[in-house]
Coordinates of C-alpha atoms in Angstrom, one line a residue:
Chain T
X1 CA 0.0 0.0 0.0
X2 CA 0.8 3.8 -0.4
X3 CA 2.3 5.0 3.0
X4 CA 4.8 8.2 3.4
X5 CA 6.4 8.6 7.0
X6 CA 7.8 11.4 9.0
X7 CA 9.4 12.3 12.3
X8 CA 6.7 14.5 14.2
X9 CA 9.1 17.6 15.5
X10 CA 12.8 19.0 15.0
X11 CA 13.9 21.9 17.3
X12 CA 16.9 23.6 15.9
X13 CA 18.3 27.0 17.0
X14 CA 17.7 30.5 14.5
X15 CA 20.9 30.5 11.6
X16 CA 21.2 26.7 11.8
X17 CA 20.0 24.8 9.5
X18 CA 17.3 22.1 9.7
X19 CA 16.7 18.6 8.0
X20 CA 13.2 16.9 7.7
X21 CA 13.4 13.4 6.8
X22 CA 10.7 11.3 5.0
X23 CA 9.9 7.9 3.5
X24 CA 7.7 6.4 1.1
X25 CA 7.0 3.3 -0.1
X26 CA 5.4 3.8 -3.8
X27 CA 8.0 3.5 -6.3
X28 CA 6.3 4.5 -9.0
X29 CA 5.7 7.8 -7.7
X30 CA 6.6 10.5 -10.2
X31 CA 6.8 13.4 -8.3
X32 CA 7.8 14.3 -4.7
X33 CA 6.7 17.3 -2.8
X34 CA 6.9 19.0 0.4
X35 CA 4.0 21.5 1.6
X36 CA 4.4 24.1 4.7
X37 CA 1.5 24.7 6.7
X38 CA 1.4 27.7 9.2
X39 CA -1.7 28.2 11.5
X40 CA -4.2 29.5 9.7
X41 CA -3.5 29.7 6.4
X42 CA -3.2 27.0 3.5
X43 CA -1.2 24.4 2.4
X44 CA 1.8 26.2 0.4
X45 CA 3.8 24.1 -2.3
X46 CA 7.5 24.6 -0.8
X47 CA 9.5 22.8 -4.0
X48 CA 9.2 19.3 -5.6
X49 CA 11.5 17.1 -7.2
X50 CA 11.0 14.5 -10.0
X51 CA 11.9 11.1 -9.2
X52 CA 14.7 10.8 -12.1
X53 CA 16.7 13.7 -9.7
X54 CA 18.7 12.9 -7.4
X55 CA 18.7 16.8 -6.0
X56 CA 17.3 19.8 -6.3
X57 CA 18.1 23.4 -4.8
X58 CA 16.2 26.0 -4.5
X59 CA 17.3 29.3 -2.6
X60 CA 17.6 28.0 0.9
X61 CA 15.9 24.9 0.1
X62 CA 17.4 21.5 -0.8
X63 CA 15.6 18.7 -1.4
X64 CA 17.9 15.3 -1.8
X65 CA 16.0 11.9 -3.3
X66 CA 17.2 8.5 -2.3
X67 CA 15.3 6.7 -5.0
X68 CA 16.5 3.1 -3.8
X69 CA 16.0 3.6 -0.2
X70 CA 13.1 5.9 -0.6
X71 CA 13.9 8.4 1.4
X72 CA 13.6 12.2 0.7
X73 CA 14.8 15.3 2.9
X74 CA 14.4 18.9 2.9
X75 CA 17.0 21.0 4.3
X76 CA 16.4 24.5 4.9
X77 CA 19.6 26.4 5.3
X78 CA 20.1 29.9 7.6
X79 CA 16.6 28.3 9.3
X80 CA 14.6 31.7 10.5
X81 CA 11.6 32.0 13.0
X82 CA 9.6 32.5 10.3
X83 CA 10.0 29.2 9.0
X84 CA 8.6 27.7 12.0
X85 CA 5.5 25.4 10.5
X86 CA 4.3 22.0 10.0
X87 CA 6.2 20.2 6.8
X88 CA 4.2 17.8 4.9
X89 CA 5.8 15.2 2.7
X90 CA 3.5 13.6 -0.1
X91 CA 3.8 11.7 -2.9
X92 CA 1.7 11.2 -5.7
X93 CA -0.6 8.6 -6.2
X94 CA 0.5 6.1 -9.3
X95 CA -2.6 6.2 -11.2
X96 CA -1.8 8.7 -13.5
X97 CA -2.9 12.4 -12.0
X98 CA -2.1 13.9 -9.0
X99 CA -3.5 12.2 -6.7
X100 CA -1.7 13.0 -3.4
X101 CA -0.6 11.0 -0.2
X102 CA 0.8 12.8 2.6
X103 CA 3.1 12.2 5.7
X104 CA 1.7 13.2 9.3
X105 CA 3.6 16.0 9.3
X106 CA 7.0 17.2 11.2
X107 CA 6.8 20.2 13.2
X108 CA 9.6 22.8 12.8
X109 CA 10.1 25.1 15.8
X110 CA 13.2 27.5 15.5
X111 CA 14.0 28.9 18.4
X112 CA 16.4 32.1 19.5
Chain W
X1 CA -6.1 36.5 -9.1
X2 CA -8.4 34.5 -6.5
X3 CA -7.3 31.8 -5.5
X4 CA -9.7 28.6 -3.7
X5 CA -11.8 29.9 -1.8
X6 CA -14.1 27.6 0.7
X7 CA -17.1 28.5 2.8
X8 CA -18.2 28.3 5.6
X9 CA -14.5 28.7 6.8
X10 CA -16.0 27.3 10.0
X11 CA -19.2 24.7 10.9
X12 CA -20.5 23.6 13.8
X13 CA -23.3 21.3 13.5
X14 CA -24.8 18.2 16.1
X15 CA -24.1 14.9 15.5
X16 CA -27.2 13.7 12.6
X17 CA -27.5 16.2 11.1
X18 CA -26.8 17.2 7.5
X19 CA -23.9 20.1 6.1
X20 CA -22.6 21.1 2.6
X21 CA -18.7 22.6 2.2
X22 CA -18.6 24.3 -1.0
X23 CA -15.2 24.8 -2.9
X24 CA -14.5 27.5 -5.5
X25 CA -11.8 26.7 -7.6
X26 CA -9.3 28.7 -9.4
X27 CA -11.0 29.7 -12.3
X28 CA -9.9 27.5 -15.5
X29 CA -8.6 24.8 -13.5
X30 CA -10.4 21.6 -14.8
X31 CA -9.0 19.2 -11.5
X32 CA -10.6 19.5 -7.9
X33 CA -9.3 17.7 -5.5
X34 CA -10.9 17.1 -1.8
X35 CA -8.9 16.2 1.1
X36 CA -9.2 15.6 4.9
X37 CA -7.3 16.8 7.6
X38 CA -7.6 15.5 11.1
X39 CA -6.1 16.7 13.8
X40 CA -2.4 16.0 13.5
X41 CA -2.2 14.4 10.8
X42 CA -1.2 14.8 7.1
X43 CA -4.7 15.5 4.5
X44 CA -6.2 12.5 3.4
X45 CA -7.5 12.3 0.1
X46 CA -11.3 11.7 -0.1
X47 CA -12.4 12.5 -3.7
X48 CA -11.1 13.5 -7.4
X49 CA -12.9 15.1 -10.3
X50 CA -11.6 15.9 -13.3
X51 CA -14.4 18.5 -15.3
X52 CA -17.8 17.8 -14.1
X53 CA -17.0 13.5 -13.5
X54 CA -15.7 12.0 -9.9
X55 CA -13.0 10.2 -11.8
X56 CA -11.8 8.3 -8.4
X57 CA -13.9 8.6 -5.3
X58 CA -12.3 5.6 -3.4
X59 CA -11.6 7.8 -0.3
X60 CA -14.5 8.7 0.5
X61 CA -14.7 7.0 3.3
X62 CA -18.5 5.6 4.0
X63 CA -21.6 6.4 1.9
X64 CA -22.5 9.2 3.9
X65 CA -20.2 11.1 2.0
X66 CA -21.0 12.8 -1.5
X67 CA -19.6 15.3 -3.6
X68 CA -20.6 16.8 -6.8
X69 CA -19.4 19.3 -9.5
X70 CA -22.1 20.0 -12.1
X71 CA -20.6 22.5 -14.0
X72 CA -17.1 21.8 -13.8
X73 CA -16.4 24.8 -11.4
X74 CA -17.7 24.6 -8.1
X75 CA -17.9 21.5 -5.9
X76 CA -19.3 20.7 -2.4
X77 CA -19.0 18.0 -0.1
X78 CA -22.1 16.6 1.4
X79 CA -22.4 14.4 4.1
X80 CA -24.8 13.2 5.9
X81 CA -26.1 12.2 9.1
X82 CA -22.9 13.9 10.6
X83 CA -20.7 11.6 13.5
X84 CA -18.2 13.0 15.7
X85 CA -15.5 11.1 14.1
X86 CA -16.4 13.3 11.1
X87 CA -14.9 16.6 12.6
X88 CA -12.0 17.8 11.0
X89 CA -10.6 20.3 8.3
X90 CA -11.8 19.3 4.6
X91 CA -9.8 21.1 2.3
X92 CA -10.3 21.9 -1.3
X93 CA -7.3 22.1 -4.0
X94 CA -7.7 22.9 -7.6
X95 CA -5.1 22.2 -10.4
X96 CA -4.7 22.9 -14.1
X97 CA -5.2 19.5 -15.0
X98 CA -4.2 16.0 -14.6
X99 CA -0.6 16.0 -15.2
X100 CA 2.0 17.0 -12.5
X101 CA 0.1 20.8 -12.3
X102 CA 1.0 22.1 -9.1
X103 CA -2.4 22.2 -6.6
X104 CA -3.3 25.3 -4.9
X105 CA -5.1 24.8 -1.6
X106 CA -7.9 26.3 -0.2
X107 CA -8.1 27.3 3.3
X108 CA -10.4 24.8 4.3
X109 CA -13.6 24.2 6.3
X110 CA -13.1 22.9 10.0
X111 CA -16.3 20.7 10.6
X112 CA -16.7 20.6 14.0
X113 CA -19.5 17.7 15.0
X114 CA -20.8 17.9 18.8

């Protein structure tokens, strides 16, 4: 079955830089994505990264793809209060459209 | 432009009863997806139409649950005779179409069912 799996919080200190780890189990998946959620507002599309890449940067974002291990990470670098949020992993569902299947979450707090 | 937009933002109703979440999507977008979000955890998917046609309902998860698009715009989740298992946030996300098009979220509807 489809399943994608995070760890639930990460505490890391304002200029460090944070790592959210994440694995799936569909290996057909396409596309990877992570989504930030703050309180009260939407799910925002952070970056994605097709499965044929091994990395992908973006700004302070990197996203690295373990394709045989299926594992994915975000790493945020110069991590700022403002990035404190829920991260949501997903994957997309194999059928052909975009179907997707989210992790539980992992809760970012960035403190001083 | 607008983006999804979802009403009632908030809905409290007893357990039994009967509510409607409407989703507006981005206009042009043909996909609409629906989603649940429970209280720490990641959304859910519950329903996927692409135009006016469900083309996979399979998370939908009892037959209390119904959603509908007639036009190919708008959508809204019915469901009925409401449990407290059913509280939650349902979100709405629209994309351009069935290929890898990024989707754009609404801010959802938290059902609260006493």
């Amino acid at each position: 079955g489809e399943d994608v799996e995070q760890s639930l919080f990460l505490s890391v200190r304002e200029g460090d830089s944070s790592v959210i780890n994440c694995t799936y189990t569909d290996s057909s998946s396409t596309y990877l994505y992570w989504y930030k959620q703050e309180p009260g507002a939407g799910l925002q599309l952070l970056t994605y990264i097709f499965s044929n890449m091994d990395m992908k940067q973006d700004q302070r974002l990197t996203v690295l793809l373990n394709k045989k291990d299926k594992h994915l990470s975000l790493r945020i670098a110069d991590t700022q209060t403002g990035d404190s949020a829920i991260y949501f992993c997903a994957e997309t569902h194999s059928g052909g459209y975009n179907k997707l299947i989210f992790g539980a979450g992992t809760r970012l707090a960035v403190h001083p | 432009g607008a983006g999804v937009s979802q009403t009632p933002s908030n809905k409290v109703t007893e357990k039994g009863k009967y509510v409607e979440l409407r989703c507006d999507p981005i206009s042009g977008h043909t996909a609409l997806y629906w989603y649940r979000q429970s209280l720490g955890q990641g959304p859910e998917f519950l329903i996927y139409f692409q135009g006016t046609g469900a083309a996979d309902d399979s998370g939908l998860p009892n037959d209390r649950f119904f959603a509908v698009r007639p036009e190919g715009s708008v959508s809204t989740l019915k469901i009925q005779r409401t449990e407290r298992g059913d509280s939650a946030v349902y979100l709405c996300a629209s994309s351009l179409g069935t290929s890898q098009n990024e989707q754009f979220f609404g801010p959802g509807t938290r059902l609260t069912v006493l």
